[in-house]
PDB file of C-alpha atoms in Angstrom:
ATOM      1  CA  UNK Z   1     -10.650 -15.774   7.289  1.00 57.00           C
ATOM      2  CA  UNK Z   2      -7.804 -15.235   9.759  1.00 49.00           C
ATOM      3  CA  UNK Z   3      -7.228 -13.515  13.011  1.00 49.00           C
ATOM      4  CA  UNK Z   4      -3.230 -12.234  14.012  1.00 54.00           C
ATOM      5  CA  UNK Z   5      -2.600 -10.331  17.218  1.00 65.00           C
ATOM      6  CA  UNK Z   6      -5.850  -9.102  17.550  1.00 78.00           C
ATOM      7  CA  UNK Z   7      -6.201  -8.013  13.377  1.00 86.00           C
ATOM      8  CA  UNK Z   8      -9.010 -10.095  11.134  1.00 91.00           C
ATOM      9  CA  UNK Z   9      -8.869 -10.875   7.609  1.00 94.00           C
ATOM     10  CA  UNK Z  10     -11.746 -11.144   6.300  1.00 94.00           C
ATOM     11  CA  UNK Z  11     -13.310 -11.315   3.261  1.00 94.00           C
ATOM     12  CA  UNK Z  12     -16.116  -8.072   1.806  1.00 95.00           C
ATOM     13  CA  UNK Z  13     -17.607 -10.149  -1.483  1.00 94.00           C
ATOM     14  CA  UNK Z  14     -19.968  -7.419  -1.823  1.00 95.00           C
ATOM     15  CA  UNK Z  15     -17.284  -4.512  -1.961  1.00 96.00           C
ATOM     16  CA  UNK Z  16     -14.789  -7.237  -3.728  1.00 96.00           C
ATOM     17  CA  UNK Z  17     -12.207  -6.601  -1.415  1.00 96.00           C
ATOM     18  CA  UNK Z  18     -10.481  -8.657   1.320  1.00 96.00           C
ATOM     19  CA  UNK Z  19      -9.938  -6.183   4.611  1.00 96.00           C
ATOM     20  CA  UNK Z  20      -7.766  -6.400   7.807  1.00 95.00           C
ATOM     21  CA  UNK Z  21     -10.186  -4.960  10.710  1.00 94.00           C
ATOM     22  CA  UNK Z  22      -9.116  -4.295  14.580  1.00 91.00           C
ATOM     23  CA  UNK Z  23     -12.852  -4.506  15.845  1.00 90.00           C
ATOM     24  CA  UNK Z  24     -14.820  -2.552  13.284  1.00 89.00           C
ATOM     25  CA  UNK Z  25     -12.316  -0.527  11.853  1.00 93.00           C
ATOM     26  CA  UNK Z  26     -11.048  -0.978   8.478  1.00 95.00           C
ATOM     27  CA  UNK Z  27      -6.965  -0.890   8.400  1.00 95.00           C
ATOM     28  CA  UNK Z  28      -6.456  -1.397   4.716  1.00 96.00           C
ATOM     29  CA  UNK Z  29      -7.559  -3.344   1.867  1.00 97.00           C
ATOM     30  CA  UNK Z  30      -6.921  -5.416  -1.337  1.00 97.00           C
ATOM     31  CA  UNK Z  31      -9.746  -4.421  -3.975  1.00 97.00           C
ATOM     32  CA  UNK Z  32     -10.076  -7.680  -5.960  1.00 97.00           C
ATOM     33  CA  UNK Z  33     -12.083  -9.127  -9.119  1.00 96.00           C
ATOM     34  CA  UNK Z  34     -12.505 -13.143  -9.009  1.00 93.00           C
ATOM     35  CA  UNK Z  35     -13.037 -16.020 -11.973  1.00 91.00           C
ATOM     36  CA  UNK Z  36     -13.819 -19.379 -11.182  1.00 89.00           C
ATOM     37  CA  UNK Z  37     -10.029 -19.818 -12.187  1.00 91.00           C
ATOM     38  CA  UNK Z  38      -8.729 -16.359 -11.097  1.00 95.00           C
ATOM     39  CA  UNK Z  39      -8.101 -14.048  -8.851  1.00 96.00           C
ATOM     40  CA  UNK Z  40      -7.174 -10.827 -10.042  1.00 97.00           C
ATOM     41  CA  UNK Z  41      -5.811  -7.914  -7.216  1.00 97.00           C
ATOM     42  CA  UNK Z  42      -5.860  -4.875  -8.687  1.00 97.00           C
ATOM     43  CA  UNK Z  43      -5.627  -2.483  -5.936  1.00 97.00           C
ATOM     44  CA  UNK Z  44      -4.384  -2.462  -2.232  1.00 96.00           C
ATOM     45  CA  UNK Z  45      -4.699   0.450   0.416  1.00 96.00           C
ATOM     46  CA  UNK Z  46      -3.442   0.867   4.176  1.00 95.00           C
ATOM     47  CA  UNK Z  47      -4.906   3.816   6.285  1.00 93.00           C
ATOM     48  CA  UNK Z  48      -1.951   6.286   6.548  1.00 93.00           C
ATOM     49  CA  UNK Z  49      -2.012   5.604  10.206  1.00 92.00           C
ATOM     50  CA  UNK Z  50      -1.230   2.043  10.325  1.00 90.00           C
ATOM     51  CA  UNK Z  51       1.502   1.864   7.284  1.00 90.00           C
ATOM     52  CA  UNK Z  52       4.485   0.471   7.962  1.00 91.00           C
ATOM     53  CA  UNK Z  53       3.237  -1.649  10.555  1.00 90.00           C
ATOM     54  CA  UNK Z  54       2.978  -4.798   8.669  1.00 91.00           C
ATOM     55  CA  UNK Z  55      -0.716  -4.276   7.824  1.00 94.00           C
ATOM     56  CA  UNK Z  56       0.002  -4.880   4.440  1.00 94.00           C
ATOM     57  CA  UNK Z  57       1.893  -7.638   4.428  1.00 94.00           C
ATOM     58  CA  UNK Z  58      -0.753  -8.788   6.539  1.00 94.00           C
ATOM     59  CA  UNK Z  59      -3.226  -8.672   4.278  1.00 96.00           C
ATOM     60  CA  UNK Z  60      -1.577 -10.341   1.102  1.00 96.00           C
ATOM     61  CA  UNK Z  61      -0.526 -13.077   2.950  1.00 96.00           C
ATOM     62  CA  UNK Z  62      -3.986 -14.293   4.339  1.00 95.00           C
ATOM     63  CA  UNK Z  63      -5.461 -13.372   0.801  1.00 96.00           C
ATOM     64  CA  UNK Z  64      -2.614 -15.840  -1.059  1.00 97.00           C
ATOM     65  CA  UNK Z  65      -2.752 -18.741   1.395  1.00 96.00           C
ATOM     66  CA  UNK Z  66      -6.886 -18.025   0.916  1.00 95.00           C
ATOM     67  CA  UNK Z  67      -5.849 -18.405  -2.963  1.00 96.00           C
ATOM     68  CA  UNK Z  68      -4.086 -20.820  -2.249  1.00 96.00           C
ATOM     69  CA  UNK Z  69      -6.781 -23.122  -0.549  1.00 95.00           C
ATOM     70  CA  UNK Z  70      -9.348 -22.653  -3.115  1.00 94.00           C
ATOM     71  CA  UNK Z  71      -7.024 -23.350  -6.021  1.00 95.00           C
ATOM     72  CA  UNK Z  72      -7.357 -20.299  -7.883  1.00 96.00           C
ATOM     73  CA  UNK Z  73      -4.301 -18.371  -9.319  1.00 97.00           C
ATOM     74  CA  UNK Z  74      -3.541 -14.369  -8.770  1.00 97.00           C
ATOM     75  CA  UNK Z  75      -3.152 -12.046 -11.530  1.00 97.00           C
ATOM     76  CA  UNK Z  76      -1.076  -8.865  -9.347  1.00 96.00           C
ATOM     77  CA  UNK Z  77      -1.727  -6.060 -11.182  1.00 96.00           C
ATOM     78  CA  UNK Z  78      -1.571  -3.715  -7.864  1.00 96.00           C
ATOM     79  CA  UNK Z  79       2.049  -2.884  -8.061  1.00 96.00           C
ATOM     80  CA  UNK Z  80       2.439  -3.630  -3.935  1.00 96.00           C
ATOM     81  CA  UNK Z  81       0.722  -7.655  -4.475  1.00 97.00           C
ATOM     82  CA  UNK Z  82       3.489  -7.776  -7.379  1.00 97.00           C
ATOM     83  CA  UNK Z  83       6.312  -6.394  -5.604  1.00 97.00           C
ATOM     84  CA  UNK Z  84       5.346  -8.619  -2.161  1.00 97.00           C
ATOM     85  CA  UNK Z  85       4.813 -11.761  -4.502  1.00 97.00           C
ATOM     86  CA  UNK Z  86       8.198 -11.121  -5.709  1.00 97.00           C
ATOM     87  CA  UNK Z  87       9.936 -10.569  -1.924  1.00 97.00           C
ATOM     88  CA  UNK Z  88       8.470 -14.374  -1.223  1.00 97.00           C
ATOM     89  CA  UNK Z  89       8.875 -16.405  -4.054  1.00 96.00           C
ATOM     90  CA  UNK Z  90       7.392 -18.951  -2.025  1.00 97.00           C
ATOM     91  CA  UNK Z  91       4.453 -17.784  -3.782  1.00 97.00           C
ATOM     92  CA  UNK Z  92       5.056 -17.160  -6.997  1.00 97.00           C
ATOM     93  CA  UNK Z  93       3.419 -20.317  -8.159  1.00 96.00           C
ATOM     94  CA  UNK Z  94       0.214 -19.014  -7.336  1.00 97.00           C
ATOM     95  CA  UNK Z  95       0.884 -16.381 -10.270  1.00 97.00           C
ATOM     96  CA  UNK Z  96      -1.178 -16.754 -13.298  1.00 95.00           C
ATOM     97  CA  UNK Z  97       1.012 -16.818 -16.791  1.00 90.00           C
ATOM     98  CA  UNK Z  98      -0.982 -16.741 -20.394  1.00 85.00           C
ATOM     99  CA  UNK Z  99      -0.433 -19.615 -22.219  1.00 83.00           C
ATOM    100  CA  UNK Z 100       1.818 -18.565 -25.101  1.00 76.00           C
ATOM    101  CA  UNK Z 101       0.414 -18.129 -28.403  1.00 60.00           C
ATOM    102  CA  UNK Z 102       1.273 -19.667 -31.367  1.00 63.00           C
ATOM    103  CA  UNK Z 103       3.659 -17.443 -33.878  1.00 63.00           C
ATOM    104  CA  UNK Z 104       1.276 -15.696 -36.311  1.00 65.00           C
ATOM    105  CA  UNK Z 105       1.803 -17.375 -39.413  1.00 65.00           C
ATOM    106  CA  UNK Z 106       4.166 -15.918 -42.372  1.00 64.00           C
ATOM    107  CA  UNK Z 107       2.452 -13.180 -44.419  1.00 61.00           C
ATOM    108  CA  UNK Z 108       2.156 -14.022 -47.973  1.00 62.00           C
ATOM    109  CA  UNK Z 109       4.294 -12.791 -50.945  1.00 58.00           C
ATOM    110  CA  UNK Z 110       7.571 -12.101 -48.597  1.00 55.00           C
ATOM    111  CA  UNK Z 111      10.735 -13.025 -50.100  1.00 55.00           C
ATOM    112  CA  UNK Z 112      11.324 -16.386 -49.365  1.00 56.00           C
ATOM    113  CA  UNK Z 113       8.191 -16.861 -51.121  1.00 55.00           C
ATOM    114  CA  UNK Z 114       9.064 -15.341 -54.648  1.00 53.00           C
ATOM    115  CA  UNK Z 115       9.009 -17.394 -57.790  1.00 56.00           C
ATOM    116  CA  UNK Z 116      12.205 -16.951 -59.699  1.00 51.00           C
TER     117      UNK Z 116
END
């Protein structure tokens, strides 16, 4: 996907996860399940090693802008996608909202319905 001071993005379909790599060696991760419509994080991990090192931030940024260029939205249900998503609204339009539903109708024989 994307290369950044000597750090790849890239994408693991078969383990459903995007990764950062230095070389070979798998920094963190950002588990994911995709729709044709959707994709859904629901779990990100950094080796202990490199936290705090912008690994992370790393990583959800390629994955969005990746989003981004296949038109699919994100469902963030790992707590750290939410929380970054929220630090850079900039991206919060890639976040999928449910369509309201329509108020379930009035159950009968309540009040308003009684014959006097």
């Amino acid at each position: 996907m994307d290369t950044f001071d000597g750090h790849s993005v890239v994408d693991n379909p078969e383990r459903r996860r995007f990764e950062v790599r230095r070389g070979r060696r798998v920094l963190g991760w950002a588990a994911y399940e995709q729709t044709a419509e959707l994709l859904v994080f629901t779990h990100t991990e950094v080796q202990p090693r490199w936290e705090h090192h912008g690994i992370g931030s790393l990583l959800v940024r390629t994955t969005l802008d990746h989003a981004r260029r296949i038109g699919v939205q994100v469902l963030p249900i790992c707590p750290f996608v939410r929380g970054w998503i929220e630090r850079h609204p900039d991206y919060a339009d890639l976040v999928y909202h449910p369509p309201h539903a329509a108020a379930p109708p009035a159950s009968p024989g309540t009040a308003d319905d009684a014959v006097v």
